[in-house]
Short mmCIF file of C-alpha atoms and ligand atoms in Angstrom, two decimals:
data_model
loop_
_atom_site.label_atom_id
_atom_site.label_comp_id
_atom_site.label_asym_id
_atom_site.label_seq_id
_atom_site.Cartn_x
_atom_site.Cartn_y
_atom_site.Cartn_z
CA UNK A 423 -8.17 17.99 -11.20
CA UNK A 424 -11.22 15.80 -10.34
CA UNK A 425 -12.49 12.82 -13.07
CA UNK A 426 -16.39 13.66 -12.58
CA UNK A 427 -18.26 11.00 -11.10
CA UNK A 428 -20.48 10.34 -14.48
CA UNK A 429 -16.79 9.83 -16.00
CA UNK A 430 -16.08 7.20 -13.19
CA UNK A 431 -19.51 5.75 -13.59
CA UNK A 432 -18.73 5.48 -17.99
CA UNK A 433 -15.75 3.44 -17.43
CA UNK A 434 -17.03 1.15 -14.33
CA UNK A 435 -19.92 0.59 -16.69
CA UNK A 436 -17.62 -0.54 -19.49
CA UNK A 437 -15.46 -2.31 -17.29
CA UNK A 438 -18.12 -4.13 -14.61
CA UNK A 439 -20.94 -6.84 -15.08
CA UNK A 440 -23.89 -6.71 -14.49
CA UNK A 441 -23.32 -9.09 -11.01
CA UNK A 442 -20.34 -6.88 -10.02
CA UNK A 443 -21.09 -4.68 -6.95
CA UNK A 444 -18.89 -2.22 -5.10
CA UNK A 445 -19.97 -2.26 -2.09
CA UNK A 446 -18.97 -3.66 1.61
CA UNK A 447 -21.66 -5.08 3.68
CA UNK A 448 -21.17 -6.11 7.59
CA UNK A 449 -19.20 -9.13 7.96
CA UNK A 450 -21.96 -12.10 9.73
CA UNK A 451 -19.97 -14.85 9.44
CA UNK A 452 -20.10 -15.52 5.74
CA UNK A 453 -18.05 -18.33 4.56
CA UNK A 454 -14.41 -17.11 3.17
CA UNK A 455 -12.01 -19.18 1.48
CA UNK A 456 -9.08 -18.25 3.26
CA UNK A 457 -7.43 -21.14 1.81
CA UNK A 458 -6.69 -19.27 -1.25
CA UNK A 459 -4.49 -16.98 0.67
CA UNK A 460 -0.80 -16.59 -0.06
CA UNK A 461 1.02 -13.74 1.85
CA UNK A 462 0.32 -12.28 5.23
CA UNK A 463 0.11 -8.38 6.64
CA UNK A 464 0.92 -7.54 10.15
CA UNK A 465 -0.72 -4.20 10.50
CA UNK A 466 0.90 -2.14 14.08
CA UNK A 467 -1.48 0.65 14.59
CA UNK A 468 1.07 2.76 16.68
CA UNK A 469 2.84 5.83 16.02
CA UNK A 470 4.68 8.09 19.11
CA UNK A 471 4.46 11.10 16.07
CA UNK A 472 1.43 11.42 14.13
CA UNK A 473 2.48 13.01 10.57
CA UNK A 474 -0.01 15.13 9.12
CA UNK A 475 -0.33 13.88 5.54
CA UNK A 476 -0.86 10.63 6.61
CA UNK A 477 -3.88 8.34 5.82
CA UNK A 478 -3.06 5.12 7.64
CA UNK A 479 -4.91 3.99 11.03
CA UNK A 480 -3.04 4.57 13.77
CA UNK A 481 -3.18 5.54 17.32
CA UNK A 482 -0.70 7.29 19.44
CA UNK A 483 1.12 4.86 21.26
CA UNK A 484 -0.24 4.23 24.35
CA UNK A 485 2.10 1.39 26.86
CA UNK A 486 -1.15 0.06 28.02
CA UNK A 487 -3.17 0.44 24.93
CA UNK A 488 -0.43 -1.39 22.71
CA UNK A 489 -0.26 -4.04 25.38
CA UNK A 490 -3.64 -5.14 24.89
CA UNK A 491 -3.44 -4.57 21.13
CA UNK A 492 -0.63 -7.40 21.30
CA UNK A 493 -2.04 -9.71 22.89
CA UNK A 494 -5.38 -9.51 20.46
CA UNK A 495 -2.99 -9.83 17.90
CA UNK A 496 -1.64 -12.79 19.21
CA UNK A 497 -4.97 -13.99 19.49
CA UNK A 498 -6.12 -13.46 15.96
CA UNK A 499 -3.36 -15.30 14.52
CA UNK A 500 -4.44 -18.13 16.80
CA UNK A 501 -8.15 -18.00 15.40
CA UNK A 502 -6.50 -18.75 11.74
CA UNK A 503 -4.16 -21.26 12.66
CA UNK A 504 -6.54 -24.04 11.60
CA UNK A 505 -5.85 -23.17 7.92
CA UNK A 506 -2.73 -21.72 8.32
CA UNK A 507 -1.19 -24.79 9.47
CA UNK A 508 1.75 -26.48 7.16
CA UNK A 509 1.12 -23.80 4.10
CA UNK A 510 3.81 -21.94 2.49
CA UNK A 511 3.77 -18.33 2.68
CA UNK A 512 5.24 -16.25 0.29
CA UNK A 513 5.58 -13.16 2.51
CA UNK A 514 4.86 -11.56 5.74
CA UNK A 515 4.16 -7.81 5.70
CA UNK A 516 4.44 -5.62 8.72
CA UNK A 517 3.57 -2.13 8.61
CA UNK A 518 1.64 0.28 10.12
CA UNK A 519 1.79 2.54 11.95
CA UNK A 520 5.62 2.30 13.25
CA UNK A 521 6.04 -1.64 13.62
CA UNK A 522 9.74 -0.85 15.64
CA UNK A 523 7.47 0.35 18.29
CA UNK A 524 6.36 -2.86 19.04
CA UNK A 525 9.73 -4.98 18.23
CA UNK A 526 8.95 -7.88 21.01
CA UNK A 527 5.81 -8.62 20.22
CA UNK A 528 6.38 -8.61 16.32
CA UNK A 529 9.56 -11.48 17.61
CA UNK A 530 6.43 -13.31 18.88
CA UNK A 531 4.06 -12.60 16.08
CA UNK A 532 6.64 -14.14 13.93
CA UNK A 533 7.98 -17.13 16.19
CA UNK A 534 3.73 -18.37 16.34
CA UNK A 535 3.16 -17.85 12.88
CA UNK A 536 6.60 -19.89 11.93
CA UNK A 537 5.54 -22.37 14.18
CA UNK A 538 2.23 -22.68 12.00
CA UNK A 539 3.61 -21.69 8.33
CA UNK A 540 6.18 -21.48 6.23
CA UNK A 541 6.92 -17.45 5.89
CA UNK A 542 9.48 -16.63 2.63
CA UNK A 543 10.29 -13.34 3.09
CA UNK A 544 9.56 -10.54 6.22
CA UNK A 545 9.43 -7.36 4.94
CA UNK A 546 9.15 -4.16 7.81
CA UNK A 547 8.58 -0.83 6.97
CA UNK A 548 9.65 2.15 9.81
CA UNK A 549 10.74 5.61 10.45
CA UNK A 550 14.09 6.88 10.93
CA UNK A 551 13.46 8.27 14.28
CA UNK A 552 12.39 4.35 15.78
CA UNK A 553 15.47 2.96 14.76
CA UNK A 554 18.59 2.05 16.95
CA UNK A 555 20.90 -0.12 17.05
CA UNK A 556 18.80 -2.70 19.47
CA UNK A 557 15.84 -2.80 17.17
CA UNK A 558 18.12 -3.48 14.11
CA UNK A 559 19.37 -6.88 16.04
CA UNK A 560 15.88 -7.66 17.13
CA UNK A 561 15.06 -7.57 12.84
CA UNK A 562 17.80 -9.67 12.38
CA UNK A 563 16.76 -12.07 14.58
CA UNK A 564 13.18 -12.02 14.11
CA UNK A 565 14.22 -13.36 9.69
CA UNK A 566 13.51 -9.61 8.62
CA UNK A 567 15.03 -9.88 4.91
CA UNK A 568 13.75 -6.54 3.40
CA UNK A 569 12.96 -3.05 5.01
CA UNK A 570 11.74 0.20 3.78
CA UNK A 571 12.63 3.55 5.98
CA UNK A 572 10.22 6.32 5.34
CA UNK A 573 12.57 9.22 4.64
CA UNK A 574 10.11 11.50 2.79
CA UNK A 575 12.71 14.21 1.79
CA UNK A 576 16.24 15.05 2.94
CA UNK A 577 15.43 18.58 3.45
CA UNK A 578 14.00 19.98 7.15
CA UNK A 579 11.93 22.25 6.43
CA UNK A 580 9.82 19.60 4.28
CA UNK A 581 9.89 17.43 6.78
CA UNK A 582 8.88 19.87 9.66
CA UNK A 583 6.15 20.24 6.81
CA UNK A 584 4.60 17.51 7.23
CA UNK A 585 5.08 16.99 10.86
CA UNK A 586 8.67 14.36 10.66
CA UNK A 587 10.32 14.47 13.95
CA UNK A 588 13.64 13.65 12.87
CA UNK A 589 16.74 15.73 11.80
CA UNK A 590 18.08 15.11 8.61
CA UNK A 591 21.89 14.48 9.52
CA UNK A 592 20.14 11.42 11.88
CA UNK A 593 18.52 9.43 8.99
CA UNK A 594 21.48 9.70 6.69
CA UNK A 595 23.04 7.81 9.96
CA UNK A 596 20.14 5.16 9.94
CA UNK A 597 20.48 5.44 6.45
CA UNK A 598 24.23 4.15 6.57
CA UNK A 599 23.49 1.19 9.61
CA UNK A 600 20.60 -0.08 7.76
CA UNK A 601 23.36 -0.43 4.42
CA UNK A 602 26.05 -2.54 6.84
CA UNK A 603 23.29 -5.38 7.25
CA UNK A 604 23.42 -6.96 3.99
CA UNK A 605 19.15 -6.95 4.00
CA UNK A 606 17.78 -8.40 0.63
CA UNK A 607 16.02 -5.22 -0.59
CA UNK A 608 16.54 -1.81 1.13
CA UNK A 609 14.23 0.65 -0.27
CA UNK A 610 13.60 4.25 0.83
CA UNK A 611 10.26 6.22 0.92
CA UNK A 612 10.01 9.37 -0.33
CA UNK A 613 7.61 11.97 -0.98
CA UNK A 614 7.47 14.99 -4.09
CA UNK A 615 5.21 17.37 -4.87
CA UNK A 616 5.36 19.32 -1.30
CA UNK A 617 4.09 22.96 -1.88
CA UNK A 618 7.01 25.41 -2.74
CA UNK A 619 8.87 22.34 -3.91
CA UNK A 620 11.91 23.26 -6.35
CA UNK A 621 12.82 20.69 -9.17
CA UNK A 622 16.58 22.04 -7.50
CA UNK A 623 15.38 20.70 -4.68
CA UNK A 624 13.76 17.64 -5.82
CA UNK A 625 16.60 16.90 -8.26
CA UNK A 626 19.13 17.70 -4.56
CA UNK A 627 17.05 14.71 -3.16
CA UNK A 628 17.07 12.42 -5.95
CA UNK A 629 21.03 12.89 -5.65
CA UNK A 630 21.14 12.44 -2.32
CA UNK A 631 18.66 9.57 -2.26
CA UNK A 632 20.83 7.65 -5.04
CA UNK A 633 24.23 8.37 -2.86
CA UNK A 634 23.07 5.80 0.24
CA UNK A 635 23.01 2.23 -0.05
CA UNK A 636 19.54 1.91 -0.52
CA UNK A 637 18.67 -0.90 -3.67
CA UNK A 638 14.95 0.79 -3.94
CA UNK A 639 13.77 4.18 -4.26
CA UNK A 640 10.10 4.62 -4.10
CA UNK A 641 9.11 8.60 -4.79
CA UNK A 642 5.12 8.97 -4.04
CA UNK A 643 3.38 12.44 -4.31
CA UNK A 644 1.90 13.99 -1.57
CA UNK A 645 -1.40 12.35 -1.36
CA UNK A 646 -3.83 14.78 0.70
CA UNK A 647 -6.78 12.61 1.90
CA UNK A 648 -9.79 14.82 2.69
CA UNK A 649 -9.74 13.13 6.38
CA UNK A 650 -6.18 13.42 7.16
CA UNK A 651 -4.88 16.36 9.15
CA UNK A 652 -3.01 17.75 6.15
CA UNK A 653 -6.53 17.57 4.32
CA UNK A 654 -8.36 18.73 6.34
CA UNK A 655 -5.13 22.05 7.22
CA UNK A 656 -4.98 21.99 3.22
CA UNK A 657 -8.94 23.43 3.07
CA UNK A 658 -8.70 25.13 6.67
CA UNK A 659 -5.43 27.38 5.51
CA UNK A 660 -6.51 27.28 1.97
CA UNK A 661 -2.44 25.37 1.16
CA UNK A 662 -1.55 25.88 -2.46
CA UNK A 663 -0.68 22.14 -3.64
CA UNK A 664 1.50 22.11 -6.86
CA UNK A 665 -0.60 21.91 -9.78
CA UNK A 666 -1.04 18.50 -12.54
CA UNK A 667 1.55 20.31 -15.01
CA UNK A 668 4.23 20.73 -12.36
CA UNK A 669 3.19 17.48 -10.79
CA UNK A 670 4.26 15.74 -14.09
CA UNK A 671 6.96 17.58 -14.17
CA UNK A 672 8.25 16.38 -11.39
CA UNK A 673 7.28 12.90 -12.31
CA UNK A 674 8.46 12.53 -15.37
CA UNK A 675 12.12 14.17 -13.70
CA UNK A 676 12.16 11.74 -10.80
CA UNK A 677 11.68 8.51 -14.15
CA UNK A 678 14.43 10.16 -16.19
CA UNK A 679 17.00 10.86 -13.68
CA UNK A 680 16.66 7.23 -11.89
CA UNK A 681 16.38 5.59 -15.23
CA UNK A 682 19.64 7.06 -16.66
CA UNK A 683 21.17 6.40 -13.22
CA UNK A 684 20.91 1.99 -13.95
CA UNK A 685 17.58 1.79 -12.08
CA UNK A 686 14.73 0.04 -13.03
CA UNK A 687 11.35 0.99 -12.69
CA UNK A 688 9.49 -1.96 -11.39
CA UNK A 689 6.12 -0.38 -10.46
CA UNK A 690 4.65 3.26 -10.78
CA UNK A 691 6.44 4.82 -8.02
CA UNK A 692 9.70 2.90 -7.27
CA UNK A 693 12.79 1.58 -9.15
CA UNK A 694 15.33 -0.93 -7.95
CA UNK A 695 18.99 -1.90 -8.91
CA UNK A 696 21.28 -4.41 -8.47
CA UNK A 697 19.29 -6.96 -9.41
CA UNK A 698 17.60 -7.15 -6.41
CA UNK A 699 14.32 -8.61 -5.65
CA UNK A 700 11.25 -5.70 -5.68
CA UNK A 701 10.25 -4.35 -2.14
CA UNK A 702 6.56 -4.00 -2.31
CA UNK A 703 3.80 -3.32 0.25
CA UNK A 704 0.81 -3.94 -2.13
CA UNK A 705 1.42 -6.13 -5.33
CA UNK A 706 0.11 -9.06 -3.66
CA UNK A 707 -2.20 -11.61 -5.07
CA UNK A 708 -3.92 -13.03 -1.99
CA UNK A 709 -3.65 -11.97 1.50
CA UNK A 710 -4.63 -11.74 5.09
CA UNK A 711 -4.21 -9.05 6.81
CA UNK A 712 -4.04 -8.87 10.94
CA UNK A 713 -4.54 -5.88 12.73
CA UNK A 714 -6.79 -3.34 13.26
CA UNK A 715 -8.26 -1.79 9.22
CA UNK A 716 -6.06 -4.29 7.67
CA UNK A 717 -7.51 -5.71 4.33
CA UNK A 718 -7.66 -9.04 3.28
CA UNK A 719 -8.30 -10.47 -0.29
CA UNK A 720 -8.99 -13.87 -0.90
CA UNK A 721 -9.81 -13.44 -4.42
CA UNK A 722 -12.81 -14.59 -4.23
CA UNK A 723 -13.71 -12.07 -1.38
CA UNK A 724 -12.06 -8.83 -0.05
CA UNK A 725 -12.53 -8.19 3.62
CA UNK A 726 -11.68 -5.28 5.97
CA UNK A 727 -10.96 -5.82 9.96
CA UNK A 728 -12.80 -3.22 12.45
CA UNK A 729 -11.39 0.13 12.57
CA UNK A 730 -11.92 0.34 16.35
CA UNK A 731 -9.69 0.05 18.67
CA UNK A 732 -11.67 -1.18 21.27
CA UNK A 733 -13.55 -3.80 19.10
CA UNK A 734 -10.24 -5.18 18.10
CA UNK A 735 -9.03 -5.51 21.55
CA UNK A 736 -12.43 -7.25 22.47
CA UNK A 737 -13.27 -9.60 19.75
CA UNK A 738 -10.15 -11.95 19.05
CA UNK A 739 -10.52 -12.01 23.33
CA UNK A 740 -13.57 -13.94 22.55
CA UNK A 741 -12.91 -15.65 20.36
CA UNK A 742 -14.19 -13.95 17.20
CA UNK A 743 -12.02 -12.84 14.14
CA UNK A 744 -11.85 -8.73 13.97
CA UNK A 745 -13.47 -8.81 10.44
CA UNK A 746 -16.22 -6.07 9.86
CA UNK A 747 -16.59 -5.85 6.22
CA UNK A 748 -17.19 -7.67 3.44
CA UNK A 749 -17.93 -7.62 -0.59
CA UNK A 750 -18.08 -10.37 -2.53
CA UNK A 751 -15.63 -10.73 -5.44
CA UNK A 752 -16.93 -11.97 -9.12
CA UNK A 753 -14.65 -13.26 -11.73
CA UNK A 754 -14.32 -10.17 -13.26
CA UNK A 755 -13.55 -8.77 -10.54
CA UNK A 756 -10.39 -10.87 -9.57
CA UNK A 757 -9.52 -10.50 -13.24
CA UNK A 758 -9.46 -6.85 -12.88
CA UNK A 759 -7.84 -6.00 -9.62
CA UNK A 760 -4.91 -8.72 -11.00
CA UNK A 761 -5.11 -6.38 -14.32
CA UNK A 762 -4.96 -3.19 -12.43
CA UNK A 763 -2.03 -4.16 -9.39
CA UNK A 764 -0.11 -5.47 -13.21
CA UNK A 765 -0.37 -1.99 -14.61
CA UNK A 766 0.29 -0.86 -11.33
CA UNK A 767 3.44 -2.66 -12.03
CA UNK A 768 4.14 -1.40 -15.09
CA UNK A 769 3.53 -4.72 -17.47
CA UNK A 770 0.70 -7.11 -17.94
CA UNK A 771 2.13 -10.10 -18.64
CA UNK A 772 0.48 -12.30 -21.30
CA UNK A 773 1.36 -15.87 -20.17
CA UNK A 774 0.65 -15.54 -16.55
CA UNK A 775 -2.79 -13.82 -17.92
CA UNK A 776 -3.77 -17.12 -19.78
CA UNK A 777 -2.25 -19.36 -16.82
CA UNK A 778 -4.41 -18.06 -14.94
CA UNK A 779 -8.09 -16.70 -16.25
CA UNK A 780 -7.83 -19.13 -19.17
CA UNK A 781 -8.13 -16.78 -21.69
CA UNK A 782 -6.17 -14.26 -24.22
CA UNK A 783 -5.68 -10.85 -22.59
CA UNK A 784 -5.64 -9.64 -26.35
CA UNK A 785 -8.65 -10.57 -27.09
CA UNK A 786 -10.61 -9.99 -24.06
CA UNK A 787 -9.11 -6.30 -23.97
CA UNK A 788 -8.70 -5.70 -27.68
CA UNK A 789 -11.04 -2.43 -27.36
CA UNK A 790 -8.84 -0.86 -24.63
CA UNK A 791 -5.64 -2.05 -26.19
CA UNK A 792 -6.59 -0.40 -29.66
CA UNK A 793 -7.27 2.25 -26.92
CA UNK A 794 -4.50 2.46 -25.44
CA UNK A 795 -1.73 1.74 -28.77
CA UNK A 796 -3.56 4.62 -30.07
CA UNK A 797 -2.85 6.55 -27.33
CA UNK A 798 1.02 6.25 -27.11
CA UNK A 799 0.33 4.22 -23.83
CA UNK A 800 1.16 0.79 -24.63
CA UNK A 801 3.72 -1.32 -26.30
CA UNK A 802 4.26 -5.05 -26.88
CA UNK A 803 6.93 -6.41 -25.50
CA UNK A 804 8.55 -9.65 -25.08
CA UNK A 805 5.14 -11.00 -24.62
CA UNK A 806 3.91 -8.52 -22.10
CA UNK A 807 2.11 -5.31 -22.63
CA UNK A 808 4.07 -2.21 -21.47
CA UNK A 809 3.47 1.04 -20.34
CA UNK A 810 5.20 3.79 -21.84
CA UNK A 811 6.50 6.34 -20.13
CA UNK A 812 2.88 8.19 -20.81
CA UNK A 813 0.93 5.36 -19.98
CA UNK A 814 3.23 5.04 -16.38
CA UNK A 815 2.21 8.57 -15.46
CA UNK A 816 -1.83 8.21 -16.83
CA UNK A 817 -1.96 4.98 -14.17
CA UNK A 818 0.31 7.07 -11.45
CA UNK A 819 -3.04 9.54 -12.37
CA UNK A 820 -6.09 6.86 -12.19
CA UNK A 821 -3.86 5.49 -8.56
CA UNK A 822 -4.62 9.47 -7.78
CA UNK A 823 -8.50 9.48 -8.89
CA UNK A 824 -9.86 5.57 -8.46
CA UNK A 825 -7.68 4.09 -5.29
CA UNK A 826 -7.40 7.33 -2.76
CA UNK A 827 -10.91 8.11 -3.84
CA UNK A 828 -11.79 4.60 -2.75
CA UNK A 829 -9.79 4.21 -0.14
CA UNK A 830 -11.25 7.44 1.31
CA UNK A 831 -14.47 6.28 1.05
CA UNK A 832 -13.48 3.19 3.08
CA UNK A 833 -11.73 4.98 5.92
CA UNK A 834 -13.98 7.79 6.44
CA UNK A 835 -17.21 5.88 6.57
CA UNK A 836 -15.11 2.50 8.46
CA UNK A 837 -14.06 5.15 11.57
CA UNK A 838 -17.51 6.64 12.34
CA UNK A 839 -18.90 5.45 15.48
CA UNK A 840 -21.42 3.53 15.22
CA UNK A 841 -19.84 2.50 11.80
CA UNK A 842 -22.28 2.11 8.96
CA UNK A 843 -23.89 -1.02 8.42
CA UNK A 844 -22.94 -0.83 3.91
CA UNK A 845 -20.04 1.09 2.54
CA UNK A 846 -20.46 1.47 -1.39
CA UNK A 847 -17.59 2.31 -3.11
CA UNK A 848 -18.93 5.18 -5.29
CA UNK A 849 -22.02 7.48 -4.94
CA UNK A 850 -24.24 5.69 -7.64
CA UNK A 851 -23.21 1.79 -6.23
CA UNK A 852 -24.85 2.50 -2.68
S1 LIG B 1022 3.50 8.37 8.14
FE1 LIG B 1022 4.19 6.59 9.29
S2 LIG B 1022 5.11 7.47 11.16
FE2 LIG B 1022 3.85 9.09 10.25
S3 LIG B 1022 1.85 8.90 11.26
FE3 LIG B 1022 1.76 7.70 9.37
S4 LIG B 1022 2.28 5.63 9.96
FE4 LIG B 1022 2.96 7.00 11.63
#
């Protein structure tokens, strides 16, 4: 199901100022206050398998290719050390793309960035099939405190579905190394909602999932962007996709069987135990991102690096950050993509609200929380407004309808060649 675009435009309407515009225009050289920046995001745009669901810029890997990549890499963290230099980081991200590909030049990556900054936590995503036993020591080494393996499902044909090149009875091997290296969080990806999908065989995951020593589970539906392969096979071969009833079916089993199982959920799509700390690759307040597509948000501005290859190899080369696009970011902005990544997370809390915009979230939402009570969507809760388990799956919905929408618009109009010189967000913002 589609939200019409007149739907989109009633609720942007209620939601935006008048100063608030959606749209990217070509980075000149506009000042950016990358001071305000907290966490970093190594982006490796390398994969030796492409996957056809997926959305993410990457390349085939290429020796020669990914050895010019690197050193532009290196290069663009050199171009920020001037602010970079003595601040604390809360986290490096590195994903991609398969980051394992690349495991000596992420060791450098991290030794110049320590050299410059103080980095909390490294966090790595990868697949099962770029993981041995020599790129597990390299993580160690390199301070990697939290991974994520992208297991999708543990049943073949599913995988073969979506083009995995890796045999179930080898992950649940990874699977069991990964659990011997006492990492901080260890959280598996996985995907439901592939067509044909059983709640047998969903529920056969689930167990299986919850069986390895994983602290995180994160369960995402099977997103079809219109310009990735399985998009683009979905309308070629006419694919049946499960429909929004069995979709929240699904959903809703995936919440009650990890719930009653002593997980938590800590944001839409994954739940933790142990009381671990929360692997996340998005909830971040502030970051730069290095890398070929990789966004940065400053909160005052929200930036996007070239999506071509070539351009990234050339600019850092000469000396010029990779940044193409950029849109400026109002007040009410920040205060709503802080509000949105919250309910992404499940809770708005109220302190942290008033720390930081100065102001009472109940009174400056009191329309959308009468809304939303109404609803069944909300509760208050030890000072924090909560989703119910309605309200998780009507966000897990909007994710669907406002972010892959956007995010489409982004990709598909950032990869064209020449690449445009404005990239609104929505057809009426342009
Ligand atoms: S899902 Fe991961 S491994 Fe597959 S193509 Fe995308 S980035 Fe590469």
């Amino acid at each position: 199901m589609r939200i019409p675009d007149f739907l989109k435009k009633l609720l942007l309407d209620r939601l935006l100022d008048l100063e608030d515009t959606l749209v990217f225009n070509q980075y000149e050289d506009q000042a950016v206050d990358w001071e305000r920046i907290e966490n970093l995001y190594i982006h490796i745009p390398f994969c030796r398998n492409k996957c056809l669901y997926c959305p993410y810029f990457k390349k085939t890997y290429q020796e020669q290719k990914a050895w010019f990549f690197g050193e532009s890499l290196l290069r663009e963290i050199e171009l920020h050390a001037w602010w970079l230099k003595g601040k604390e980081m809360q986290s490096l991200y590195i994903g991609g793309g398969t980051p394992t590909l690349m495991t000596n030049l992420l060791i450098q990556a991290v030794e110049k960035l320590s050299a410059l900054c103080i980095l909390k936590n490294i966090a790595l995503e990868t697949t099962p099939a770029e993981i041995n036993n020599r790129v597990l020591v390299e993580l160690h080494h390199m301070g990697c405190n939290m991974i994520s393996l992208g297991v999708q499902d543990f049943h073949q044909k599913y995988l073969s579905s979506i083009g995995r090149n890796y045999l179930v009875a080898d992950t649940l091997k990874v699977i069991e190394k990964i659990g011997l290296l006492y990492y901080d969080t260890f959280n598996l990806d996985l995907i439901f909602a592939f067509p044909g999908q059983t709640i047998q065989e969903l529920d056969k995951t689930l167990h299986m999932a919850m069986a390895t020593p994983a602290h995180q589970l994160t369960f995402y539906p099977l997103f079809t962007f219109p310009y990735s392969t399985i998009g683009r096979f979905k309308q070629l071969k006419k694919v049946i996709m499960p429909d929004g009833l069995t979709r929240k079916r699904m959903y809703y089993h995936i919440c009650d069987k990890l719930l009653g199982n002593g997980y938590k959920q800590v944001s839409v799509w994954s739940f933790l135990k142990g009381g671990k700390d929360k692997y996340s690759s998005v909830t971040r307040d502030t970051y730069l991102g290095l890398g070929p597509s990789a966004g940065t948000f400053t909160g005052k501005q929200f930036l996007f690096n070239t999506f071509h290859m070539n351009d990234y190899i050339s600019l850092p080369l000469h000396n010029r950050i990779p940044t193409a696009y950029i849109m400026n970011i109002t007040p009410n902005m920040e205060r709503l993509f802080w509000i949105y990544w919250r309910l992404y997370e499940t809770a708005i809390p109220l302190t942290a609200y008033k720390d930081r915009f100065g102001s009472e979230f109940c009174d400056d939402f009191n329309h959308w929380l009468w809304l939303a009570d109404k609803l069944h969507y909300t509760v208050k809760k030890d000072n924090h407004i909560v989703l119910t388990k309605k309200g998780i799956h009507r966000v897990h919905l909007l994710q669907n309808h406002f972010s892959l929408d956007y995010i489409n618009r982004i990709w598909t109009a950032c990869t064209q060649d020449p690449p445009p010189s404005k990239v609104p967000l929505c057809t009426w913002c342009a």
